[in-house]
Each structure stands twice: as structure tokens, then as C-alpha cells.
Amino acid sequence: MKKIRKISLLLLLIGCVSMVNAQATERNTSPKSPKWVSDKGFWVIETNIKTPRHSIVHFYTNEKQHVYQEQVDNVVLNVKKRRTLMKLKRVLDKVMYEWQTNDVVEDQKQLIAVLGKK
């Protein structure tokens, strides 16, 4: 009878430890966001299917406060390309840095400088 109690207690202890370990690994394996996603804010592209070479890019803080907008002409912004997404992130980070230091983004045409014309 004592052996059965010891074995059941041991199995119960092993079960509890394995459950705690499984829960700890679930918390640590949160999904990572892609590299082109900024933690400082986000951007929205406003475009028309009939005029793809004319776009307006809006930059927002995480609190959805509009910070900056820029009109882009004669450039097609293909958001399926990683290179374009990384360039948009770079401009967003630069705009957010200026916004946090000065509360105003003074330098215009930042996106055009990063994208460049082909």
C-alpha cells in the first residue's frame, strides 16, 4: 500500500512539473513581428488604382496621432517588396525621432530622398 502511494505521489509531482514547464515555454514563444514593422508607429498609403504613380503616405504614432504626410509622384510603391517596406520603416523611424524631439517634422520630401527616382 505504501508503494502505491509513493508511486502515485511521484507521478502526480512529475505531472505538475511538466504542466508548469509547458506553460512557461508557451509564454516565452510569442510570435515575432517582421523586421519592417516599427514599434514607434505605422504608415498608411493612400493611392488609386487608376493612378498608381501618385500616392500619399501618412505616418502615425501608435496612439493613432497623425504626424506627417508626403505626396509621392512618379513612383509606384509596391508594398509586396521587402525593400520598399524597409524603406518605409526607415522614414517612419526618422519622422518619429523628429516628432519626439521637436513635436514638428520640418524636413519635407524625406520619402522621396529614400525611395529615389529610377
PDB file of C-alpha atoms in Angstrom:
ATOM      1  CA  MET A   1       0.000   0.000   0.000  1.00  0.00           C
ATOM      2  CA  LYS A   2       2.860   2.415   0.802  1.00  0.00           C
ATOM      3  CA  LYS A   3       4.474   1.681  -2.582  1.00  0.00           C
ATOM      4  CA  ILE A   4       1.280   2.597  -4.427  1.00  0.00           C
ATOM      5  CA  ARG A   5       1.033   5.902  -2.529  1.00  0.00           C
ATOM      6  CA  LYS A   6       4.675   6.728  -3.240  1.00  0.00           C
ATOM      7  CA  ILE A   7       4.323   5.892  -6.934  1.00  0.00           C
ATOM      8  CA  SER A   8       1.070   7.872  -7.319  1.00  0.00           C
ATOM      9  CA  LEU A   9       2.580  10.836  -5.465  1.00  0.00           C
ATOM     10  CA  LEU A  10       5.658  10.702  -7.691  1.00  0.00           C
ATOM     11  CA  LEU A  11       3.521  10.563 -10.861  1.00  0.00           C
ATOM     12  CA  LEU A  12       1.409  13.464  -9.615  1.00  0.00           C
ATOM     13  CA  LEU A  13       4.530  15.507  -8.885  1.00  0.00           C
ATOM     14  CA  ILE A  14       6.015  14.756 -12.322  1.00  0.00           C
ATOM     15  CA  GLY A  15       2.707  15.727 -13.963  1.00  0.00           C
ATOM     16  CA  CYS A  16       2.578  19.053 -12.124  1.00  0.00           C
ATOM     17  CA  VAL A  17       6.180  19.893 -13.006  1.00  0.00           C
ATOM     18  CA  SER A  18       5.626  19.089 -16.678  1.00  0.00           C
ATOM     19  CA  MET A  19       2.474  21.263 -16.782  1.00  0.00           C
ATOM     20  CA  VAL A  20       4.308  24.226 -15.251  1.00  0.00           C
ATOM     21  CA  ASN A  21       7.188  23.762 -17.678  1.00  0.00           C
ATOM     22  CA  ALA A  22       4.812  23.614 -20.665  1.00  0.00           C
ATOM     23  CA  GLN A  23       3.076  26.823 -19.597  1.00  0.00           C
ATOM     24  CA  ALA A  24       6.396  28.620 -19.176  1.00  0.00           C
ATOM     25  CA  THR A  25       7.532  27.699 -22.697  1.00  0.00           C
ATOM     26  CA  GLU A  26       4.213  28.867 -24.169  1.00  0.00           C
ATOM     27  CA  ARG A  27       4.695  32.347 -22.715  1.00  0.00           C
ATOM     28  CA  ASN A  28       8.258  32.659 -24.000  1.00  0.00           C
ATOM     29  CA  THR A  29       7.434  31.704 -27.576  1.00  0.00           C
ATOM     30  CA  SER A  30       5.401  34.752 -28.574  1.00  0.00           C
ATOM     31  CA  PRO A  31       5.295  35.390 -32.320  1.00  0.00           C
ATOM     32  CA  LYS A  32       7.897  37.838 -33.580  1.00  0.00           C
ATOM     33  CA  SER A  33       6.870  40.700 -35.811  1.00  0.00           C
ATOM     34  CA  PRO A  34       8.609  41.162 -39.187  1.00  0.00           C
ATOM     35  CA  LYS A  35      11.659  43.415 -39.378  1.00  0.00           C
ATOM     36  CA  TRP A  36       9.796  46.033 -41.390  1.00  0.00           C
ATOM     37  CA  VAL A  37       7.275  46.636 -38.579  1.00  0.00           C
ATOM     38  CA  SER A  38       8.267  49.562 -36.394  1.00  0.00           C
ATOM     39  CA  ASP A  39       7.468  49.719 -32.710  1.00  0.00           C
ATOM     40  CA  LYS A  40       7.225  53.527 -32.841  1.00  0.00           C
ATOM     41  CA  GLY A  41       4.275  53.923 -35.196  1.00  0.00           C
ATOM     42  CA  PHE A  42       2.763  52.908 -38.515  1.00  0.00           C
ATOM     43  CA  TRP A  43       2.168  54.212 -42.018  1.00  0.00           C
ATOM     44  CA  VAL A  44      -0.778  54.149 -44.415  1.00  0.00           C
ATOM     45  CA  ILE A  45      -0.542  54.506 -48.192  1.00  0.00           C
ATOM     46  CA  GLU A  46      -3.388  56.273 -49.943  1.00  0.00           C
ATOM     47  CA  THR A  47      -3.475  55.524 -53.660  1.00  0.00           C
ATOM     48  CA  ASN A  48      -5.837  54.990 -56.565  1.00  0.00           C
ATOM     49  CA  ILE A  49      -5.863  52.012 -58.904  1.00  0.00           C
ATOM     50  CA  LYS A  50      -6.277  54.313 -61.904  1.00  0.00           C
ATOM     51  CA  THR A  51      -3.265  56.444 -60.948  1.00  0.00           C
ATOM     52  CA  PRO A  52      -0.719  54.081 -59.357  1.00  0.00           C
ATOM     53  CA  ARG A  53       2.141  56.553 -59.800  1.00  0.00           C
ATOM     54  CA  HIS A  54       0.507  59.027 -57.427  1.00  0.00           C
ATOM     55  CA  SER A  55       0.372  58.139 -53.727  1.00  0.00           C
ATOM     56  CA  ILE A  56       0.071  59.874 -50.397  1.00  0.00           C
ATOM     57  CA  VAL A  57       1.845  58.247 -47.444  1.00  0.00           C
ATOM     58  CA  HIS A  58       0.592  59.081 -43.953  1.00  0.00           C
ATOM     59  CA  PHE A  59       2.682  58.418 -40.834  1.00  0.00           C
ATOM     60  CA  TYR A  60       1.039  57.883 -37.435  1.00  0.00           C
ATOM     61  CA  THR A  61       2.120  57.244 -33.863  1.00  0.00           C
ATOM     62  CA  ASN A  62       0.984  54.103 -32.048  1.00  0.00           C
ATOM     63  CA  GLU A  63      -1.702  56.269 -30.438  1.00  0.00           C
ATOM     64  CA  LYS A  64      -3.074  56.972 -33.962  1.00  0.00           C
ATOM     65  CA  GLN A  65      -1.965  60.592 -33.983  1.00  0.00           C
ATOM     66  CA  HIS A  66      -1.172  61.888 -37.475  1.00  0.00           C
ATOM     67  CA  VAL A  67       2.429  63.058 -37.578  1.00  0.00           C
ATOM     68  CA  TYR A  68       3.462  63.537 -41.194  1.00  0.00           C
ATOM     69  CA  GLN A  69       2.269  63.020 -44.731  1.00  0.00           C
ATOM     70  CA  GLU A  70       4.055  63.115 -48.035  1.00  0.00           C
ATOM     71  CA  GLN A  71       2.876  63.038 -51.603  1.00  0.00           C
ATOM     72  CA  VAL A  72       4.839  60.750 -53.911  1.00  0.00           C
ATOM     73  CA  ASP A  73       4.588  61.243 -57.672  1.00  0.00           C
ATOM     74  CA  ASN A  74       6.058  59.155 -60.499  1.00  0.00           C
ATOM     75  CA  VAL A  75       6.965  56.296 -58.144  1.00  0.00           C
ATOM     76  CA  VAL A  76       4.988  53.078 -57.752  1.00  0.00           C
ATOM     77  CA  LEU A  77       5.064  51.891 -54.143  1.00  0.00           C
ATOM     78  CA  ASN A  78       4.979  48.104 -54.290  1.00  0.00           C
ATOM     79  CA  VAL A  79       4.260  47.043 -50.712  1.00  0.00           C
ATOM     80  CA  LYS A  80       4.796  43.392 -51.617  1.00  0.00           C
ATOM     81  CA  LYS A  81       8.528  44.031 -51.848  1.00  0.00           C
ATOM     82  CA  ARG A  82      10.552  43.823 -48.661  1.00  0.00           C
ATOM     83  CA  ARG A  83      12.898  46.575 -49.835  1.00  0.00           C
ATOM     84  CA  THR A  84      10.027  49.056 -50.098  1.00  0.00           C
ATOM     85  CA  LEU A  85       8.740  48.082 -46.658  1.00  0.00           C
ATOM     86  CA  MET A  86      12.176  48.549 -45.108  1.00  0.00           C
ATOM     87  CA  LYS A  87      12.485  51.992 -46.729  1.00  0.00           C
ATOM     88  CA  LEU A  88       9.096  52.996 -45.361  1.00  0.00           C
ATOM     89  CA  LYS A  89      10.175  51.821 -41.912  1.00  0.00           C
ATOM     90  CA  ARG A  90      13.381  53.855 -42.157  1.00  0.00           C
ATOM     91  CA  VAL A  91      11.447  57.025 -42.998  1.00  0.00           C
ATOM     92  CA  LEU A  92       8.920  56.289 -40.245  1.00  0.00           C
ATOM     93  CA  ASP A  93      11.682  55.920 -37.666  1.00  0.00           C
ATOM     94  CA  LYS A  94      13.282  59.178 -38.826  1.00  0.00           C
ATOM     95  CA  VAL A  95       9.960  61.029 -38.736  1.00  0.00           C
ATOM     96  CA  MET A  96       9.117  59.667 -35.298  1.00  0.00           C
ATOM     97  CA  TYR A  97      12.536  60.714 -33.966  1.00  0.00           C
ATOM     98  CA  GLU A  98      11.983  64.272 -35.223  1.00  0.00           C
ATOM     99  CA  TRP A  99       8.446  64.263 -33.837  1.00  0.00           C
ATOM    100  CA  GLN A 100       9.578  63.139 -30.399  1.00  0.00           C
ATOM    101  CA  THR A 101      12.369  65.711 -30.181  1.00  0.00           C
ATOM    102  CA  ASN A 102      10.667  68.753 -31.751  1.00  0.00           C
ATOM    103  CA  ASP A 103       6.915  67.943 -31.906  1.00  0.00           C
ATOM    104  CA  VAL A 104       7.169  69.041 -35.554  1.00  0.00           C
ATOM    105  CA  VAL A 105       8.585  67.357 -38.654  1.00  0.00           C
ATOM    106  CA  GLU A 106      10.323  70.153 -40.519  1.00  0.00           C
ATOM    107  CA  ASP A 107      12.225  68.354 -43.260  1.00  0.00           C
ATOM    108  CA  GLN A 108       9.918  67.694 -46.199  1.00  0.00           C
ATOM    109  CA  LYS A 109      10.438  65.172 -49.019  1.00  0.00           C
ATOM    110  CA  GLN A 110      12.036  62.554 -46.770  1.00  0.00           C
ATOM    111  CA  LEU A 111      10.348  59.657 -48.524  1.00  0.00           C
ATOM    112  CA  ILE A 112      11.412  60.844 -51.975  1.00  0.00           C
ATOM    113  CA  ALA A 113      15.020  61.033 -50.778  1.00  0.00           C
ATOM    114  CA  VAL A 114      14.906  57.436 -49.532  1.00  0.00           C
ATOM    115  CA  LEU A 115      12.979  55.951 -52.457  1.00  0.00           C
ATOM    116  CA  GLY A 116      14.791  57.844 -55.176  1.00  0.00           C
ATOM    117  CA  LYS A 117      13.614  58.010 -58.748  1.00  0.00           C
ATOM    118  CA  LYS A 118      14.525  55.337 -61.228  1.00  0.00           C
TER     119      LYS A 118
END
